[in-house]
Amino acid sequence: MKTYEKIRAISTTYSGDRFAVAEFDKRVQIWDLASGLLRVIDTDFDFGGNRLSISPSGKYLTAWSYDKNSITTYSVDSGEMLWTRKDLKKCGTIKHFRHEVESIFVTLERQATHILSSGTGETIAKITGAQGLWGLGSQTQVVIEKHDRINLVDKDFKTVKTSPKRTFTILDSSYSTDKIFVSYSGGPLESIDLTSFESTWTSKPVGHFLDIGFNLLENKVIGIRCEYEKGSSKFLSVLDYMTGNIENEF
């Protein structure tokens, strides 16, 4: 009987056609929805934090090793290692996004956040105090989370517009063509208009949403709701895009 390795991490492209899953641990499988398993790559990847990311185009895969202090990027098509950096210590998060060119957002414990070129690994910019980032799909806009605010930034990562955070930390975020949806720890799910960068609605569920996404075909916000104070099962919630009202739960 064939046995399968445990999967502990997943990263998808913007379109979702290609995705990477990490076994426990080191080996990363790369899949394509049309053709199946593309390849398996042996990496330095280890667990804890968000340390695996595939680029929006599906061309690059980046893995981080906390123990070895290395960030390494591989070609998805060939499986070869393209570059590695060992000077960026104690990484918390790596995340590919597209902003003019494909780039990588890297948070570090004792250094400013770095923006790296996906293709070469060189540092494009440094941002002090950045905690999280959401590249808005195929658009050129990028939203960055800082200590007490959410900032919409331009191509040079300078703040264009800003909005206050509702609680101390953001659990997850997603976006439609005109709005960004932000879920707060112990707080509401908020919809922010990308033009005015002002709140259009807030929805306070019982508990909070651990993960959220947006279904473009149905114009629905999807969330994993957790009643953390009661310790209950998690719920898959479907919310109205315009109001934030929960329409259905599973």
PDB file of C-alpha atoms in Angstrom:
ATOM      1  CA  MET A   1       0.000   0.000   0.000  1.00  0.00           C
ATOM      2  CA  LYS A   2       1.307   3.442  -0.952  1.00  0.00           C
ATOM      3  CA  THR A   3       1.925   5.782   1.972  1.00  0.00           C
ATOM      4  CA  TYR A   4       1.820   9.555   1.810  1.00  0.00           C
ATOM      5  CA  GLU A   5       3.869  12.149   3.647  1.00  0.00           C
ATOM      6  CA  LYS A   6       2.121  14.613   5.949  1.00  0.00           C
ATOM      7  CA  ILE A   7       1.568  18.017   4.365  1.00  0.00           C
ATOM      8  CA  ARG A   8       2.204  20.919   6.732  1.00  0.00           C
ATOM      9  CA  ALA A   9       2.257  24.006   4.474  1.00  0.00           C
ATOM     10  CA  ILE A  10       0.666  25.161   1.217  1.00  0.00           C
ATOM     11  CA  SER A  11       1.174  28.138  -1.079  1.00  0.00           C
ATOM     12  CA  THR A  12      -0.799  28.944  -4.236  1.00  0.00           C
ATOM     13  CA  THR A  13      -0.357  31.235  -7.221  1.00  0.00           C
ATOM     14  CA  TYR A  14      -2.776  34.114  -7.776  1.00  0.00           C
ATOM     15  CA  SER A  15      -4.703  32.133 -10.411  1.00  0.00           C
ATOM     16  CA  GLY A  16      -4.473  28.955  -8.331  1.00  0.00           C
ATOM     17  CA  ASP A  17      -3.392  26.765 -11.277  1.00  0.00           C
ATOM     18  CA  ARG A  18      -0.048  25.985  -9.643  1.00  0.00           C
ATOM     19  CA  PHE A  19       0.547  25.354  -5.959  1.00  0.00           C
ATOM     20  CA  ALA A  20       3.274  24.076  -3.674  1.00  0.00           C
ATOM     21  CA  VAL A  21       2.888  21.826  -0.622  1.00  0.00           C
ATOM     22  CA  ALA A  22       5.622  21.043   1.910  1.00  0.00           C
ATOM     23  CA  GLU A  23       6.018  17.614   3.448  1.00  0.00           C
ATOM     24  CA  PHE A  24       7.250  17.184   7.004  1.00  0.00           C
ATOM     25  CA  ASP A  25       9.825  18.273   6.336  1.00  0.00           C
ATOM     26  CA  LYS A  26      12.313  19.591   3.699  1.00  0.00           C
ATOM     27  CA  ARG A  27      10.672  18.158   0.558  1.00  0.00           C
ATOM     28  CA  VAL A  28       8.293  20.391  -1.408  1.00  0.00           C
ATOM     29  CA  GLN A  29       5.859  19.078  -4.018  1.00  0.00           C
ATOM     30  CA  ILE A  30       4.831  21.390  -6.881  1.00  0.00           C
ATOM     31  CA  TRP A  31       1.500  20.674  -8.573  1.00  0.00           C
ATOM     32  CA  ASP A  32      -0.373  21.941 -11.618  1.00  0.00           C
ATOM     33  CA  LEU A  33      -4.157  21.535 -11.785  1.00  0.00           C
ATOM     34  CA  ALA A  34      -4.007  20.649 -15.495  1.00  0.00           C
ATOM     35  CA  SER A  35      -1.025  18.276 -15.585  1.00  0.00           C
ATOM     36  CA  GLY A  36      -0.729  17.026 -11.975  1.00  0.00           C
ATOM     37  CA  LEU A  37       2.534  16.702 -10.044  1.00  0.00           C
ATOM     38  CA  LEU A  38       5.262  18.762 -11.746  1.00  0.00           C
ATOM     39  CA  ARG A  39       8.197  17.889  -9.500  1.00  0.00           C
ATOM     40  CA  VAL A  40       9.487  17.357  -5.966  1.00  0.00           C
ATOM     41  CA  ILE A  41      12.296  19.601  -4.714  1.00  0.00           C
ATOM     42  CA  ASP A  42      14.574  18.966  -1.727  1.00  0.00           C
ATOM     43  CA  THR A  43      14.931  22.258   0.141  1.00  0.00           C
ATOM     44  CA  ASP A  44      16.136  23.685   3.474  1.00  0.00           C
ATOM     45  CA  PHE A  45      12.526  24.503   4.387  1.00  0.00           C
ATOM     46  CA  ASP A  46      11.568  24.043   8.048  1.00  0.00           C
ATOM     47  CA  PHE A  47       8.357  24.700   9.933  1.00  0.00           C
ATOM     48  CA  GLY A  48       7.048  27.568  12.020  1.00  0.00           C
ATOM     49  CA  GLY A  49       5.822  30.860  10.563  1.00  0.00           C
ATOM     50  CA  ASN A  50       5.037  31.415   6.897  1.00  0.00           C
ATOM     51  CA  ARG A  51       8.196  30.095   5.254  1.00  0.00           C
ATOM     52  CA  LEU A  52       6.994  28.780   1.886  1.00  0.00           C
ATOM     53  CA  SER A  53       5.806  30.889  -1.039  1.00  0.00           C
ATOM     54  CA  ILE A  54       5.193  30.393  -4.764  1.00  0.00           C
ATOM     55  CA  SER A  55       5.150  33.491  -6.972  1.00  0.00           C
ATOM     56  CA  PRO A  56       1.931  34.829  -8.590  1.00  0.00           C
ATOM     57  CA  SER A  57       3.158  33.718 -12.046  1.00  0.00           C
ATOM     58  CA  GLY A  58       4.082  30.234 -10.821  1.00  0.00           C
ATOM     59  CA  LYS A  59       7.707  30.695 -11.946  1.00  0.00           C
ATOM     60  CA  TYR A  60       9.446  30.896  -8.557  1.00  0.00           C
ATOM     61  CA  LEU A  61       9.327  28.913  -5.316  1.00  0.00           C
ATOM     62  CA  THR A  62      10.976  30.349  -2.191  1.00  0.00           C
ATOM     63  CA  ALA A  63      11.662  28.454   1.033  1.00  0.00           C
ATOM     64  CA  TRP A  64      13.123  29.685   4.300  1.00  0.00           C
ATOM     65  CA  SER A  65      15.096  27.755   6.919  1.00  0.00           C
ATOM     66  CA  TYR A  66      15.086  29.280  10.409  1.00  0.00           C
ATOM     67  CA  ASP A  67      17.784  26.893  11.646  1.00  0.00           C
ATOM     68  CA  LYS A  68      20.147  27.526   8.719  1.00  0.00           C
ATOM     69  CA  ASN A  69      19.279  31.221   8.310  1.00  0.00           C
ATOM     70  CA  SER A  70      18.858  30.783   4.557  1.00  0.00           C
ATOM     71  CA  ILE A  71      16.321  32.056   2.037  1.00  0.00           C
ATOM     72  CA  THR A  72      16.459  30.084  -1.223  1.00  0.00           C
ATOM     73  CA  THR A  73      14.521  30.456  -4.473  1.00  0.00           C
ATOM     74  CA  TYR A  74      14.036  27.686  -7.053  1.00  0.00           C
ATOM     75  CA  SER A  75      12.763  27.599 -10.623  1.00  0.00           C
ATOM     76  CA  VAL A  76       9.378  25.850 -10.675  1.00  0.00           C
ATOM     77  CA  ASP A  77       9.869  24.782 -14.312  1.00  0.00           C
ATOM     78  CA  SER A  78      13.341  23.252 -13.928  1.00  0.00           C
ATOM     79  CA  GLY A  79      13.644  22.648 -10.184  1.00  0.00           C
ATOM     80  CA  GLU A  80      17.098  24.256 -10.098  1.00  0.00           C
ATOM     81  CA  MET A  81      18.206  26.597  -7.325  1.00  0.00           C
ATOM     82  CA  LEU A  82      18.338  30.175  -8.641  1.00  0.00           C
ATOM     83  CA  TRP A  83      19.765  32.011  -5.620  1.00  0.00           C
ATOM     84  CA  THR A  84      20.193  31.843  -1.863  1.00  0.00           C
ATOM     85  CA  ARG A  85      20.831  34.438   0.865  1.00  0.00           C
ATOM     86  CA  LYS A  86      22.253  33.749   4.306  1.00  0.00           C
ATOM     87  CA  ASP A  87      22.598  37.321   5.561  1.00  0.00           C
ATOM     88  CA  LEU A  88      18.923  37.804   6.462  1.00  0.00           C
ATOM     89  CA  LYS A  89      18.647  36.377   9.980  1.00  0.00           C
ATOM     90  CA  LYS A  90      15.640  35.089  11.954  1.00  0.00           C
ATOM     91  CA  CYS A  91      12.958  35.363   9.310  1.00  0.00           C
ATOM     92  CA  GLY A  92       9.284  35.371  10.283  1.00  0.00           C
ATOM     93  CA  THR A  93       7.466  35.558   6.957  1.00  0.00           C
ATOM     94  CA  ILE A  94       8.225  35.271   3.254  1.00  0.00           C
ATOM     95  CA  LYS A  95       5.597  36.116   0.660  1.00  0.00           C
ATOM     96  CA  HIS A  96       5.778  36.546  -3.111  1.00  0.00           C
ATOM     97  CA  PHE A  97       3.709  39.325  -4.640  1.00  0.00           C
ATOM     98  CA  ARG A  98       3.590  41.325  -7.860  1.00  0.00           C
ATOM     99  CA  HIS A  99       4.298  45.064  -7.666  1.00  0.00           C
ATOM    100  CA  GLU A 100       5.716  46.381 -10.969  1.00  0.00           C
ATOM    101  CA  VAL A 101       7.831  43.177 -10.942  1.00  0.00           C
ATOM    102  CA  GLU A 102       7.543  39.932  -8.968  1.00  0.00           C
ATOM    103  CA  SER A 103       9.032  40.495  -5.515  1.00  0.00           C
ATOM    104  CA  ILE A 104       9.300  38.850  -2.088  1.00  0.00           C
ATOM    105  CA  PHE A 105       8.230  40.388   1.237  1.00  0.00           C
ATOM    106  CA  VAL A 106      10.554  39.209   4.055  1.00  0.00           C
ATOM    107  CA  THR A 107      10.050  40.042   7.751  1.00  0.00           C
ATOM    108  CA  LEU A 108      13.017  39.638  10.120  1.00  0.00           C
ATOM    109  CA  GLU A 109      13.215  39.617  13.924  1.00  0.00           C
ATOM    110  CA  ARG A 110      16.098  42.052  14.302  1.00  0.00           C
ATOM    111  CA  GLN A 111      16.219  43.889  10.973  1.00  0.00           C
ATOM    112  CA  ALA A 112      13.913  46.030   8.880  1.00  0.00           C
ATOM    113  CA  THR A 113      11.596  44.193   6.501  1.00  0.00           C
ATOM    114  CA  HIS A 114      13.224  43.556   3.107  1.00  0.00           C
ATOM    115  CA  ILE A 115      11.636  43.564  -0.341  1.00  0.00           C
ATOM    116  CA  LEU A 116      13.618  41.210  -2.600  1.00  0.00           C
ATOM    117  CA  SER A 117      13.634  40.620  -6.346  1.00  0.00           C
ATOM    118  CA  SER A 118      12.078  37.192  -6.986  1.00  0.00           C
ATOM    119  CA  GLY A 119      14.440  36.537  -9.874  1.00  0.00           C
ATOM    120  CA  THR A 120      17.757  37.630  -8.348  1.00  0.00           C
ATOM    121  CA  GLY A 121      17.261  37.882  -4.567  1.00  0.00           C
ATOM    122  CA  GLU A 122      18.689  41.397  -4.411  1.00  0.00           C
ATOM    123  CA  THR A 123      17.140  43.867  -1.939  1.00  0.00           C
ATOM    124  CA  ILE A 124      14.847  46.345  -3.692  1.00  0.00           C
ATOM    125  CA  ALA A 125      13.676  48.233  -0.598  1.00  0.00           C
ATOM    126  CA  LYS A 126      13.682  48.169   3.225  1.00  0.00           C
ATOM    127  CA  ILE A 127      10.599  49.042   5.287  1.00  0.00           C
ATOM    128  CA  THR A 128      10.822  49.708   9.022  1.00  0.00           C
ATOM    129  CA  GLY A 129       8.016  48.269  11.134  1.00  0.00           C
ATOM    130  CA  ALA A 130       6.218  46.321   8.390  1.00  0.00           C
ATOM    131  CA  GLN A 131       4.413  43.262   9.798  1.00  0.00           C
ATOM    132  CA  GLY A 132       2.321  41.976   6.890  1.00  0.00           C
ATOM    133  CA  LEU A 133       1.681  42.545   3.192  1.00  0.00           C
ATOM    134  CA  TRP A 134      -1.066  41.874   0.675  1.00  0.00           C
ATOM    135  CA  GLY A 135      -0.340  42.282  -3.032  1.00  0.00           C
ATOM    136  CA  LEU A 136      -3.691  42.854  -4.650  1.00  0.00           C
ATOM    137  CA  GLY A 137      -3.619  40.110  -7.266  1.00  0.00           C
ATOM    138  CA  SER A 138      -2.768  41.303 -10.757  1.00  0.00           C
ATOM    139  CA  GLN A 139      -3.176  44.944  -9.716  1.00  0.00           C
ATOM    140  CA  THR A 140      -0.224  47.192  -8.919  1.00  0.00           C
ATOM    141  CA  GLN A 141      -1.526  48.190  -5.480  1.00  0.00           C
ATOM    142  CA  VAL A 142       0.012  46.817  -2.297  1.00  0.00           C
ATOM    143  CA  VAL A 143      -1.251  47.070   1.299  1.00  0.00           C
ATOM    144  CA  ILE A 144       1.224  46.864   4.200  1.00  0.00           C
ATOM    145  CA  GLU A 145       0.373  46.273   7.869  1.00  0.00           C
ATOM    146  CA  LYS A 146       2.336  48.243  10.446  1.00  0.00           C
ATOM    147  CA  HIS A 147       2.062  48.547  14.229  1.00  0.00           C
ATOM    148  CA  ASP A 148      -1.258  50.404  14.458  1.00  0.00           C
ATOM    149  CA  ARG A 149      -2.209  51.117  10.844  1.00  0.00           C
ATOM    150  CA  ILE A 150      -2.816  49.617   7.405  1.00  0.00           C
ATOM    151  CA  ASN A 151      -1.061  51.509   4.607  1.00  0.00           C
ATOM    152  CA  LEU A 152      -1.747  51.582   0.873  1.00  0.00           C
ATOM    153  CA  VAL A 153       1.647  52.135  -0.780  1.00  0.00           C
ATOM    154  CA  ASP A 154       2.845  53.214  -4.231  1.00  0.00           C
ATOM    155  CA  LYS A 155       5.425  51.543  -6.498  1.00  0.00           C
ATOM    156  CA  ASP A 156       8.246  52.947  -4.324  1.00  0.00           C
ATOM    157  CA  PHE A 157       6.563  51.600  -1.145  1.00  0.00           C
ATOM    158  CA  LYS A 158       5.710  55.095   0.051  1.00  0.00           C
ATOM    159  CA  THR A 159       2.397  55.446   1.915  1.00  0.00           C
ATOM    160  CA  VAL A 160      -0.406  56.862  -0.231  1.00  0.00           C
ATOM    161  CA  LYS A 161      -3.365  56.300   2.099  1.00  0.00           C
ATOM    162  CA  THR A 162      -3.766  54.856   5.576  1.00  0.00           C
ATOM    163  CA  SER A 163      -6.452  53.309   7.789  1.00  0.00           C
ATOM    164  CA  PRO A 164      -6.357  52.513  11.548  1.00  0.00           C
ATOM    165  CA  LYS A 165      -6.209  48.896  12.734  1.00  0.00           C
ATOM    166  CA  ARG A 166      -9.210  47.688  14.752  1.00  0.00           C
ATOM    167  CA  THR A 167      -7.223  45.472  17.154  1.00  0.00           C
ATOM    168  CA  PHE A 168      -3.566  44.749  17.862  1.00  0.00           C
ATOM    169  CA  THR A 169      -3.050  42.273  15.032  1.00  0.00           C
ATOM    170  CA  ILE A 170      -4.465  41.092  11.717  1.00  0.00           C
ATOM    171  CA  LEU A 171      -5.172  37.374  11.269  1.00  0.00           C
ATOM    172  CA  ASP A 172      -5.756  37.356   7.504  1.00  0.00           C
ATOM    173  CA  SER A 173      -6.744  39.491   4.543  1.00  0.00           C
ATOM    174  CA  SER A 174      -8.161  39.060   1.058  1.00  0.00           C
ATOM    175  CA  TYR A 175      -9.448  41.332  -1.683  1.00  0.00           C
ATOM    176  CA  SER A 176     -11.934  41.813  -4.484  1.00  0.00           C
ATOM    177  CA  THR A 177     -11.475  44.099  -7.475  1.00  0.00           C
ATOM    178  CA  ASP A 178     -12.421  47.185  -5.413  1.00  0.00           C
ATOM    179  CA  LYS A 179     -12.176  46.230  -1.734  1.00  0.00           C
ATOM    180  CA  ILE A 180      -9.804  44.646   0.756  1.00  0.00           C
ATOM    181  CA  PHE A 181     -11.226  42.497   3.556  1.00  0.00           C
ATOM    182  CA  VAL A 182      -9.306  42.399   6.848  1.00  0.00           C
ATOM    183  CA  SER A 183      -9.889  40.014   9.772  1.00  0.00           C
ATOM    184  CA  TYR A 184      -8.693  41.086  13.231  1.00  0.00           C
ATOM    185  CA  SER A 185      -7.708  38.909  16.185  1.00  0.00           C
ATOM    186  CA  GLY A 186     -10.520  39.135  18.722  1.00  0.00           C
ATOM    187  CA  GLY A 187     -12.219  41.700  16.499  1.00  0.00           C
ATOM    188  CA  PRO A 188     -14.308  42.268  13.398  1.00  0.00           C
ATOM    189  CA  LEU A 189     -14.008  41.524   9.724  1.00  0.00           C
ATOM    190  CA  GLU A 190     -13.674  44.860   7.952  1.00  0.00           C
ATOM    191  CA  SER A 191     -14.232  45.900   4.335  1.00  0.00           C
ATOM    192  CA  ILE A 192     -12.079  48.789   3.082  1.00  0.00           C
ATOM    193  CA  ASP A 193     -12.655  50.541  -0.252  1.00  0.00           C
ATOM    194  CA  LEU A 194      -9.442  50.567  -2.313  1.00  0.00           C
ATOM    195  CA  THR A 195     -10.156  53.986  -3.876  1.00  0.00           C
ATOM    196  CA  SER A 196     -11.012  56.003  -0.771  1.00  0.00           C
ATOM    197  CA  PHE A 197      -9.291  53.562   1.649  1.00  0.00           C
ATOM    198  CA  GLU A 198     -12.198  54.081   4.047  1.00  0.00           C
ATOM    199  CA  SER A 199     -14.211  51.406   5.821  1.00  0.00           C
ATOM    200  CA  THR A 200     -17.420  50.366   4.021  1.00  0.00           C
ATOM    201  CA  TRP A 201     -18.625  47.897   6.694  1.00  0.00           C
ATOM    202  CA  THR A 202     -17.525  45.893   9.725  1.00  0.00           C
ATOM    203  CA  SER A 203     -18.961  42.520  10.749  1.00  0.00           C
ATOM    204  CA  LYS A 204     -18.368  41.226  14.291  1.00  0.00           C
ATOM    205  CA  PRO A 205     -18.870  37.452  14.362  1.00  0.00           C
ATOM    206  CA  VAL A 206     -19.009  35.229  17.420  1.00  0.00           C
ATOM    207  CA  GLY A 207     -15.275  34.648  17.827  1.00  0.00           C
ATOM    208  CA  HIS A 208     -13.186  35.789  14.851  1.00  0.00           C
ATOM    209  CA  PHE A 209     -12.181  34.703  11.342  1.00  0.00           C
ATOM    210  CA  LEU A 210      -8.869  32.821  11.221  1.00  0.00           C
ATOM    211  CA  ASP A 211      -8.725  32.764   7.409  1.00  0.00           C
ATOM    212  CA  ILE A 212     -10.645  34.652   4.752  1.00  0.00           C
ATOM    213  CA  GLY A 213     -10.854  34.606   0.972  1.00  0.00           C
ATOM    214  CA  PHE A 214     -12.936  36.110  -1.812  1.00  0.00           C
ATOM    215  CA  ASN A 215     -14.886  34.166  -4.454  1.00  0.00           C
ATOM    216  CA  LEU A 216     -14.872  36.373  -7.550  1.00  0.00           C
ATOM    217  CA  LEU A 217     -17.405  34.273  -9.487  1.00  0.00           C
ATOM    218  CA  GLU A 218     -20.011  34.453  -6.719  1.00  0.00           C
ATOM    219  CA  ASN A 219     -19.017  37.812  -5.188  1.00  0.00           C
ATOM    220  CA  LYS A 220     -18.882  36.203  -1.743  1.00  0.00           C
ATOM    221  CA  VAL A 221     -16.456  36.542   1.141  1.00  0.00           C
ATOM    222  CA  ILE A 222     -15.466  33.150   2.604  1.00  0.00           C
ATOM    223  CA  GLY A 223     -14.155  32.808   6.164  1.00  0.00           C
ATOM    224  CA  ILE A 224     -13.098  30.175   8.685  1.00  0.00           C
ATOM    225  CA  ARG A 225     -14.823  31.290  11.912  1.00  0.00           C
ATOM    226  CA  CYS A 226     -13.491  30.183  15.276  1.00  0.00           C
ATOM    227  CA  GLU A 227     -15.381  30.666  18.554  1.00  0.00           C
ATOM    228  CA  TYR A 228     -12.102  30.781  20.476  1.00  0.00           C
ATOM    229  CA  GLU A 229     -13.660  31.695  23.835  1.00  0.00           C
ATOM    230  CA  LYS A 230     -15.883  28.584  23.754  1.00  0.00           C
ATOM    231  CA  GLY A 231     -13.365  26.230  22.168  1.00  0.00           C
ATOM    232  CA  SER A 232     -15.935  24.992  19.644  1.00  0.00           C
ATOM    233  CA  SER A 233     -15.549  23.516  16.180  1.00  0.00           C
ATOM    234  CA  LYS A 234     -14.608  25.825  13.329  1.00  0.00           C
ATOM    235  CA  PHE A 235     -17.198  26.999  10.814  1.00  0.00           C
ATOM    236  CA  LEU A 236     -16.934  27.749   7.082  1.00  0.00           C
ATOM    237  CA  SER A 237     -18.867  31.003   6.658  1.00  0.00           C
ATOM    238  CA  VAL A 238     -20.220  32.592   3.471  1.00  0.00           C
ATOM    239  CA  LEU A 239     -20.726  36.360   3.742  1.00  0.00           C
ATOM    240  CA  ASP A 240     -22.461  38.953   1.598  1.00  0.00           C
ATOM    241  CA  TYR A 241     -19.848  41.026  -0.242  1.00  0.00           C
ATOM    242  CA  MET A 242     -21.750  44.325   0.153  1.00  0.00           C
ATOM    243  CA  THR A 243     -22.848  44.068   3.804  1.00  0.00           C
ATOM    244  CA  GLY A 244     -20.669  41.509   5.606  1.00  0.00           C
ATOM    245  CA  ASN A 245     -23.734  39.587   6.787  1.00  0.00           C
ATOM    246  CA  ILE A 246     -23.246  35.821   7.201  1.00  0.00           C
ATOM    247  CA  GLU A 247     -25.539  34.097   4.678  1.00  0.00           C
ATOM    248  CA  ASN A 248     -24.610  30.475   5.306  1.00  0.00           C
ATOM    249  CA  GLU A 249     -22.357  28.363   7.508  1.00  0.00           C
ATOM    250  CA  PHE A 250     -21.083  24.802   7.483  1.00  0.00           C
TER     251      PHE A 250
END
